Amino acid sequence: MADDLGFNDVSWHNAVVKTPHLESLARNGVLLEQHYSQPLCTPTRASLLTGRYPFKIGLQERVIHPLTKEGLPTNLTTIADELRSAGYSTHAVGKWHLGFCKKDYLPTSRGFDHHYGYWVGAEDYYQHTRASSGAGVGYDFRDDLQVDHSAKGVYSSVLFGRKSVQIIENHNQSQPLFLYLPFQSPHAPLQAPKKYVKMYKAIKDKDRREYLGM
């Protein structure tokens, strides 16, 4: 899953954009050109994991902020719940953003055997910190329920890619695997490795260059 990626921000819609791996997945999969997602992070994730419209479950209006005392309703079954009950090994790697004020809302309580990533949204791609009004700045990167300080200083897409490869390579192939991979990119803040930003040096707008580099 890409986060806040626009229709014109992929190579098969815009020749200026360089997304060869996404295009390969698209060309060898299914292209849903008239399929619409929700305009915000939390509603989109809630719909994808439960198969329900956000307005049916109270998550249509906003995202879940760091001090929000709610999350994805715990009476709902997720696709991870269903697949785990069918014998799948279930993993989530990346951004959660469906509640964390109590353990019942966390990914490892919503059908996932393991989660590697972060719970909130809009955090720094390298430092994995998020500022919140009234709560200061907090570090948010987890390996299951443990805070993982080894992630600090490493770009999130690199971390998520490495972890996903590790899970696939180490997986027991006698058991089916469900890997949910919600990347942080290209959600704000605009931060990208310089080598990718340089690929768009012909674009005059600095923010646009940074965004495409993500």
PDB file of C-alpha atoms in Angstrom:
ATOM      1  CA  MET A   1       0.000   0.000   0.000  1.00  0.00           C
ATOM      2  CA  ALA A   2       1.216   3.503  -0.907  1.00  0.00           C
ATOM      3  CA  ASP A   3       0.162   6.391   1.327  1.00  0.00           C
ATOM      4  CA  ASP A   4      -1.252   9.532  -0.351  1.00  0.00           C
ATOM      5  CA  LEU A   5      -0.065   8.565  -3.825  1.00  0.00           C
ATOM      6  CA  GLY A   6      -1.877  10.471  -6.573  1.00  0.00           C
ATOM      7  CA  PHE A   7      -3.345   9.174  -9.838  1.00  0.00           C
ATOM      8  CA  ASN A   8      -0.748  11.114 -11.843  1.00  0.00           C
ATOM      9  CA  ASP A   9       2.189  10.067  -9.636  1.00  0.00           C
ATOM     10  CA  VAL A  10       2.897   6.693 -11.261  1.00  0.00           C
ATOM     11  CA  SER A  11       4.803   5.929 -14.448  1.00  0.00           C
ATOM     12  CA  TRP A  12       1.905   4.340 -16.357  1.00  0.00           C
ATOM     13  CA  HIS A  13      -0.058   7.594 -16.040  1.00  0.00           C
ATOM     14  CA  ASN A  14       2.819  10.081 -16.211  1.00  0.00           C
ATOM     15  CA  ALA A  15       6.010   9.465 -18.200  1.00  0.00           C
ATOM     16  CA  VAL A  16       7.962  11.917 -16.014  1.00  0.00           C
ATOM     17  CA  VAL A  17       7.526   9.691 -12.969  1.00  0.00           C
ATOM     18  CA  LYS A  18       9.898   6.760 -12.427  1.00  0.00           C
ATOM     19  CA  THR A  19       8.107   3.888 -10.664  1.00  0.00           C
ATOM     20  CA  PRO A  20       9.372   0.756 -12.480  1.00  0.00           C
ATOM     21  CA  HIS A  21       8.642  -1.709  -9.684  1.00  0.00           C
ATOM     22  CA  LEU A  22       5.126  -0.428  -9.120  1.00  0.00           C
ATOM     23  CA  GLU A  23       4.499  -0.530 -12.860  1.00  0.00           C
ATOM     24  CA  SER A  24       5.740  -4.105 -13.067  1.00  0.00           C
ATOM     25  CA  LEU A  25       3.352  -5.114 -10.293  1.00  0.00           C
ATOM     26  CA  ALA A  26       0.524  -3.249 -12.009  1.00  0.00           C
ATOM     27  CA  ARG A  27       1.168  -4.634 -15.489  1.00  0.00           C
ATOM     28  CA  ASN A  28       1.442  -8.194 -14.185  1.00  0.00           C
ATOM     29  CA  GLY A  29      -1.514  -7.841 -11.848  1.00  0.00           C
ATOM     30  CA  VAL A  30      -4.841  -6.056 -12.067  1.00  0.00           C
ATOM     31  CA  LEU A  31      -5.205  -2.338 -12.875  1.00  0.00           C
ATOM     32  CA  LEU A  32      -8.330  -0.804 -11.308  1.00  0.00           C
ATOM     33  CA  GLU A  33      -8.496   2.515 -13.131  1.00  0.00           C
ATOM     34  CA  GLN A  34     -11.955   3.427 -11.805  1.00  0.00           C
ATOM     35  CA  HIS A  35     -11.355   2.273  -8.242  1.00  0.00           C
ATOM     36  CA  TYR A  36     -11.331   4.999  -5.590  1.00  0.00           C
ATOM     37  CA  SER A  37      -9.806   5.026  -2.119  1.00  0.00           C
ATOM     38  CA  GLN A  38     -10.670   7.271   0.797  1.00  0.00           C
ATOM     39  CA  PRO A  39      -8.946  10.703   0.997  1.00  0.00           C
ATOM     40  CA  LEU A  40      -7.336  10.065   4.403  1.00  0.00           C
ATOM     41  CA  CYS A  41      -5.105   7.438   6.014  1.00  0.00           C
ATOM     42  CA  THR A  42      -7.276   5.932   8.737  1.00  0.00           C
ATOM     43  CA  PRO A  43     -10.513   5.521   6.707  1.00  0.00           C
ATOM     44  CA  THR A  44      -8.636   3.872   3.834  1.00  0.00           C
ATOM     45  CA  ARG A  45      -6.890   1.355   6.108  1.00  0.00           C
ATOM     46  CA  ALA A  46     -10.093   0.584   7.954  1.00  0.00           C
ATOM     47  CA  SER A  47     -11.886  -0.161   4.672  1.00  0.00           C
ATOM     48  CA  LEU A  48      -9.080  -2.289   3.281  1.00  0.00           C
ATOM     49  CA  LEU A  49      -8.735  -4.458   6.375  1.00  0.00           C
ATOM     50  CA  THR A  50     -12.437  -4.886   7.165  1.00  0.00           C
ATOM     51  CA  GLY A  51     -14.153  -4.597   3.775  1.00  0.00           C
ATOM     52  CA  ARG A  52     -16.542  -1.971   5.188  1.00  0.00           C
ATOM     53  CA  TYR A  53     -17.262   1.620   4.265  1.00  0.00           C
ATOM     54  CA  PRO A  54     -15.745   4.016   6.840  1.00  0.00           C
ATOM     55  CA  PHE A  55     -19.075   5.748   7.501  1.00  0.00           C
ATOM     56  CA  LYS A  56     -20.462   2.377   8.616  1.00  0.00           C
ATOM     57  CA  ILE A  57     -17.851   2.052  11.371  1.00  0.00           C
ATOM     58  CA  GLY A  58     -17.406   5.662  12.531  1.00  0.00           C
ATOM     59  CA  LEU A  59     -14.041   6.351  10.898  1.00  0.00           C
ATOM     60  CA  GLN A  60     -15.034   8.478   7.907  1.00  0.00           C
ATOM     61  CA  GLU A  61     -14.224  12.020   9.086  1.00  0.00           C
ATOM     62  CA  ARG A  62     -10.641  12.128  10.309  1.00  0.00           C
ATOM     63  CA  VAL A  63      -7.423  10.324  11.061  1.00  0.00           C
ATOM     64  CA  ILE A  64      -6.447   8.938  14.438  1.00  0.00           C
ATOM     65  CA  HIS A  65      -4.139  11.433  16.155  1.00  0.00           C
ATOM     66  CA  PRO A  66      -1.535  10.545  18.805  1.00  0.00           C
ATOM     67  CA  LEU A  67      -3.862  11.323  21.731  1.00  0.00           C
ATOM     68  CA  THR A  68      -7.048   9.915  20.192  1.00  0.00           C
ATOM     69  CA  LYS A  69      -8.878   7.563  22.570  1.00  0.00           C
ATOM     70  CA  GLU A  70     -10.357   5.312  19.900  1.00  0.00           C
ATOM     71  CA  GLY A  71      -9.451   3.091  16.980  1.00  0.00           C
ATOM     72  CA  LEU A  72     -10.772   0.480  14.588  1.00  0.00           C
ATOM     73  CA  PRO A  73     -13.812  -0.927  16.465  1.00  0.00           C
ATOM     74  CA  THR A  74     -12.799  -4.143  18.181  1.00  0.00           C
ATOM     75  CA  ASN A  75     -16.034  -5.921  17.299  1.00  0.00           C
ATOM     76  CA  LEU A  76     -14.965  -5.962  13.631  1.00  0.00           C
ATOM     77  CA  THR A  77     -13.149  -8.874  12.040  1.00  0.00           C
ATOM     78  CA  THR A  78     -10.149  -8.015   9.850  1.00  0.00           C
ATOM     79  CA  ILE A  79      -8.852  -9.866   6.813  1.00  0.00           C
ATOM     80  CA  ALA A  80      -5.873 -10.862   8.981  1.00  0.00           C
ATOM     81  CA  ASP A  81      -8.253 -12.439  11.519  1.00  0.00           C
ATOM     82  CA  GLU A  82      -9.920 -14.452   8.770  1.00  0.00           C
ATOM     83  CA  LEU A  83      -6.704 -15.584   7.147  1.00  0.00           C
ATOM     84  CA  ARG A  84      -5.058 -16.525  10.436  1.00  0.00           C
ATOM     85  CA  SER A  85      -8.080 -18.648  11.323  1.00  0.00           C
ATOM     86  CA  ALA A  86      -7.613 -20.353   7.941  1.00  0.00           C
ATOM     87  CA  GLY A  87      -4.028 -21.276   8.825  1.00  0.00           C
ATOM     88  CA  TYR A  88      -2.059 -18.360   7.387  1.00  0.00           C
ATOM     89  CA  SER A  89       1.004 -16.799   8.978  1.00  0.00           C
ATOM     90  CA  THR A  90       0.085 -13.100   9.157  1.00  0.00           C
ATOM     91  CA  HIS A  91       2.503 -10.178   9.169  1.00  0.00           C
ATOM     92  CA  ALA A  92       2.071  -6.389   9.052  1.00  0.00           C
ATOM     93  CA  VAL A  93       5.095  -4.304   8.071  1.00  0.00           C
ATOM     94  CA  GLY A  94       4.788  -0.519   8.081  1.00  0.00           C
ATOM     95  CA  LYS A  95       2.279   2.086   9.188  1.00  0.00           C
ATOM     96  CA  TRP A  96      -0.706   1.065  11.351  1.00  0.00           C
ATOM     97  CA  HIS A  97      -2.736   4.241  12.097  1.00  0.00           C
ATOM     98  CA  LEU A  98      -5.833   2.394  13.336  1.00  0.00           C
ATOM     99  CA  GLY A  99      -5.541   3.113  17.048  1.00  0.00           C
ATOM    100  CA  PHE A 100      -3.130   2.386  19.858  1.00  0.00           C
ATOM    101  CA  CYS A 101      -4.632   3.875  23.035  1.00  0.00           C
ATOM    102  CA  LYS A 102      -5.038   0.347  24.389  1.00  0.00           C
ATOM    103  CA  LYS A 103      -3.654  -3.064  23.500  1.00  0.00           C
ATOM    104  CA  ASP A 104      -6.917  -4.245  21.913  1.00  0.00           C
ATOM    105  CA  TYR A 105      -6.403  -1.780  19.032  1.00  0.00           C
ATOM    106  CA  LEU A 106      -2.852  -2.854  18.162  1.00  0.00           C
ATOM    107  CA  PRO A 107      -2.050  -4.912  15.040  1.00  0.00           C
ATOM    108  CA  THR A 108      -1.038  -7.971  17.074  1.00  0.00           C
ATOM    109  CA  SER A 109      -4.546  -7.899  18.577  1.00  0.00           C
ATOM    110  CA  ARG A 110      -6.223  -7.523  15.164  1.00  0.00           C
ATOM    111  CA  GLY A 111      -5.217 -10.758  13.480  1.00  0.00           C
ATOM    112  CA  PHE A 112      -1.511 -10.205  12.849  1.00  0.00           C
ATOM    113  CA  ASP A 113       1.020 -12.610  14.344  1.00  0.00           C
ATOM    114  CA  HIS A 114       3.706  -9.945  14.026  1.00  0.00           C
ATOM    115  CA  HIS A 115       4.000  -6.228  13.325  1.00  0.00           C
ATOM    116  CA  TYR A 116       7.111  -4.237  12.444  1.00  0.00           C
ATOM    117  CA  GLY A 117       6.704  -0.504  12.001  1.00  0.00           C
ATOM    118  CA  TYR A 118       4.907   2.367  13.710  1.00  0.00           C
ATOM    119  CA  TRP A 119       1.496   3.074  15.190  1.00  0.00           C
ATOM    120  CA  VAL A 120       0.761   6.759  14.428  1.00  0.00           C
ATOM    121  CA  GLY A 121       1.052   8.860  11.260  1.00  0.00           C
ATOM    122  CA  ALA A 122       3.068  11.697   9.688  1.00  0.00           C
ATOM    123  CA  GLU A 123       6.278  10.922  11.519  1.00  0.00           C
ATOM    124  CA  ASP A 124       9.861  11.677  10.499  1.00  0.00           C
ATOM    125  CA  TYR A 125      11.122   9.162   7.914  1.00  0.00           C
ATOM    126  CA  TYR A 126      14.579   8.911   9.469  1.00  0.00           C
ATOM    127  CA  GLN A 127      14.191   9.691  13.175  1.00  0.00           C
ATOM    128  CA  HIS A 128      10.743   8.047  13.498  1.00  0.00           C
ATOM    129  CA  THR A 129       9.482  10.807  15.775  1.00  0.00           C
ATOM    130  CA  ARG A 130       6.178  12.649  15.792  1.00  0.00           C
ATOM    131  CA  ALA A 131       5.327  15.938  17.478  1.00  0.00           C
ATOM    132  CA  SER A 132       1.906  16.235  19.077  1.00  0.00           C
ATOM    133  CA  SER A 133       0.228  19.236  20.668  1.00  0.00           C
ATOM    134  CA  GLY A 134       0.219  18.750  24.410  1.00  0.00           C
ATOM    135  CA  ALA A 135       2.372  15.619  24.302  1.00  0.00           C
ATOM    136  CA  GLY A 136       5.742  16.816  23.009  1.00  0.00           C
ATOM    137  CA  VAL A 137       7.815  14.721  20.621  1.00  0.00           C
ATOM    138  CA  GLY A 138       7.705  10.949  20.813  1.00  0.00           C
ATOM    139  CA  TYR A 139       9.619   8.109  19.189  1.00  0.00           C
ATOM    140  CA  ASP A 140       7.429   5.515  17.490  1.00  0.00           C
ATOM    141  CA  PHE A 141       8.955   2.435  15.928  1.00  0.00           C
ATOM    142  CA  ARG A 142       8.077  -1.082  17.078  1.00  0.00           C
ATOM    143  CA  ASP A 143       9.009  -4.692  16.615  1.00  0.00           C
ATOM    144  CA  ASP A 144       5.780  -6.288  17.827  1.00  0.00           C
ATOM    145  CA  LEU A 145       5.226  -4.554  21.196  1.00  0.00           C
ATOM    146  CA  GLN A 146       8.852  -3.641  21.810  1.00  0.00           C
ATOM    147  CA  VAL A 147      10.288  -0.205  20.974  1.00  0.00           C
ATOM    148  CA  ASP A 148      12.998  -0.698  18.339  1.00  0.00           C
ATOM    149  CA  HIS A 149      15.681   1.990  18.692  1.00  0.00           C
ATOM    150  CA  SER A 150      17.890   0.320  16.075  1.00  0.00           C
ATOM    151  CA  ALA A 151      15.629   1.809  13.384  1.00  0.00           C
ATOM    152  CA  LYS A 152      16.653   5.385  14.223  1.00  0.00           C
ATOM    153  CA  GLY A 153      18.465   7.105  11.373  1.00  0.00           C
ATOM    154  CA  VAL A 154      17.360   4.647   8.674  1.00  0.00           C
ATOM    155  CA  TYR A 155      14.816   5.680   6.019  1.00  0.00           C
ATOM    156  CA  SER A 156      11.523   3.919   6.657  1.00  0.00           C
ATOM    157  CA  SER A 157      11.102   2.488   3.139  1.00  0.00           C
ATOM    158  CA  VAL A 158      14.490   0.799   3.474  1.00  0.00           C
ATOM    159  CA  LEU A 159      13.515  -0.698   6.827  1.00  0.00           C
ATOM    160  CA  PHE A 160      10.160  -1.971   5.573  1.00  0.00           C
ATOM    161  CA  GLY A 161      11.659  -3.397   2.394  1.00  0.00           C
ATOM    162  CA  ARG A 162      14.388  -5.244   4.281  1.00  0.00           C
ATOM    163  CA  LYS A 163      11.959  -6.662   6.822  1.00  0.00           C
ATOM    164  CA  SER A 164       9.557  -7.847   4.132  1.00  0.00           C
ATOM    165  CA  VAL A 165      12.319  -9.655   2.242  1.00  0.00           C
ATOM    166  CA  GLN A 166      13.453 -11.251   5.510  1.00  0.00           C
ATOM    167  CA  ILE A 167       9.927 -12.482   6.271  1.00  0.00           C
ATOM    168  CA  ILE A 168       9.476 -13.947   2.783  1.00  0.00           C
ATOM    169  CA  GLU A 169      12.889 -15.625   2.711  1.00  0.00           C
ATOM    170  CA  ASN A 170      12.516 -17.137   6.201  1.00  0.00           C
ATOM    171  CA  HIS A 171       8.902 -18.207   5.782  1.00  0.00           C
ATOM    172  CA  ASN A 172       7.994 -21.890   6.065  1.00  0.00           C
ATOM    173  CA  GLN A 173       6.478 -22.544   2.650  1.00  0.00           C
ATOM    174  CA  SER A 174       4.319 -25.361   3.942  1.00  0.00           C
ATOM    175  CA  GLN A 175       2.127 -22.637   5.497  1.00  0.00           C
ATOM    176  CA  PRO A 176       0.402 -19.867   3.485  1.00  0.00           C
ATOM    177  CA  LEU A 177       1.631 -16.303   4.108  1.00  0.00           C
ATOM    178  CA  PHE A 178      -0.269 -13.025   4.323  1.00  0.00           C
ATOM    179  CA  LEU A 179       2.019  -9.981   4.292  1.00  0.00           C
ATOM    180  CA  TYR A 180       0.332  -6.585   4.660  1.00  0.00           C
ATOM    181  CA  LEU A 181       2.873  -3.915   3.629  1.00  0.00           C
ATOM    182  CA  PRO A 182       1.597  -0.344   4.128  1.00  0.00           C
ATOM    183  CA  PHE A 183       4.559   1.907   3.281  1.00  0.00           C
ATOM    184  CA  GLN A 184       4.895   5.368   4.811  1.00  0.00           C
ATOM    185  CA  SER A 185       5.639   6.953   1.421  1.00  0.00           C
ATOM    186  CA  PRO A 186       4.766   9.389   0.008  1.00  0.00           C
ATOM    187  CA  HIS A 187       2.846  10.841   2.975  1.00  0.00           C
ATOM    188  CA  ALA A 188       4.102  14.066   4.564  1.00  0.00           C
ATOM    189  CA  PRO A 189       6.624  15.128   5.777  1.00  0.00           C
ATOM    190  CA  LEU A 190       8.397  15.430   2.431  1.00  0.00           C
ATOM    191  CA  GLN A 191      11.661  13.516   2.930  1.00  0.00           C
ATOM    192  CA  ALA A 192      13.500  11.430   0.372  1.00  0.00           C
ATOM    193  CA  PRO A 193      17.050  10.098  -0.093  1.00  0.00           C
ATOM    194  CA  LYS A 194      19.039  12.558  -2.194  1.00  0.00           C
ATOM    195  CA  LYS A 195      19.820  10.007  -4.914  1.00  0.00           C
ATOM    196  CA  TYR A 196      16.122   9.737  -5.733  1.00  0.00           C
ATOM    197  CA  VAL A 197      15.469  13.474  -5.602  1.00  0.00           C
ATOM    198  CA  LYS A 198      18.313  13.998  -8.101  1.00  0.00           C
ATOM    199  CA  MET A 199      16.419  11.872 -10.617  1.00  0.00           C
ATOM    200  CA  TYR A 200      13.950  14.767 -10.934  1.00  0.00           C
ATOM    201  CA  LYS A 201      16.352  17.712 -11.202  1.00  0.00           C
ATOM    202  CA  ALA A 202      14.515  18.957 -14.319  1.00  0.00           C
ATOM    203  CA  ILE A 203      11.448  19.708 -12.184  1.00  0.00           C
ATOM    204  CA  LYS A 204      11.563  23.277 -10.873  1.00  0.00           C
ATOM    205  CA  ASP A 205       9.321  22.925  -7.818  1.00  0.00           C
ATOM    206  CA  LYS A 206      11.391  21.708  -4.838  1.00  0.00           C
ATOM    207  CA  ASP A 207       8.474  20.049  -3.042  1.00  0.00           C
ATOM    208  CA  ARG A 208       7.443  18.221  -6.193  1.00  0.00           C
ATOM    209  CA  ARG A 209      10.994  16.918  -6.644  1.00  0.00           C
ATOM    210  CA  GLU A 210      11.068  15.702  -3.061  1.00  0.00           C
ATOM    211  CA  TYR A 211       7.635  14.105  -3.359  1.00  0.00           C
ATOM    212  CA  LEU A 212       8.517  12.193  -6.528  1.00  0.00           C
ATOM    213  CA  GLY A 213      11.784  11.095  -4.941  1.00  0.00           C
ATOM    214  CA  MET A 214       9.736   9.425  -2.239  1.00  0.00           C
TER     215      MET A 214
END
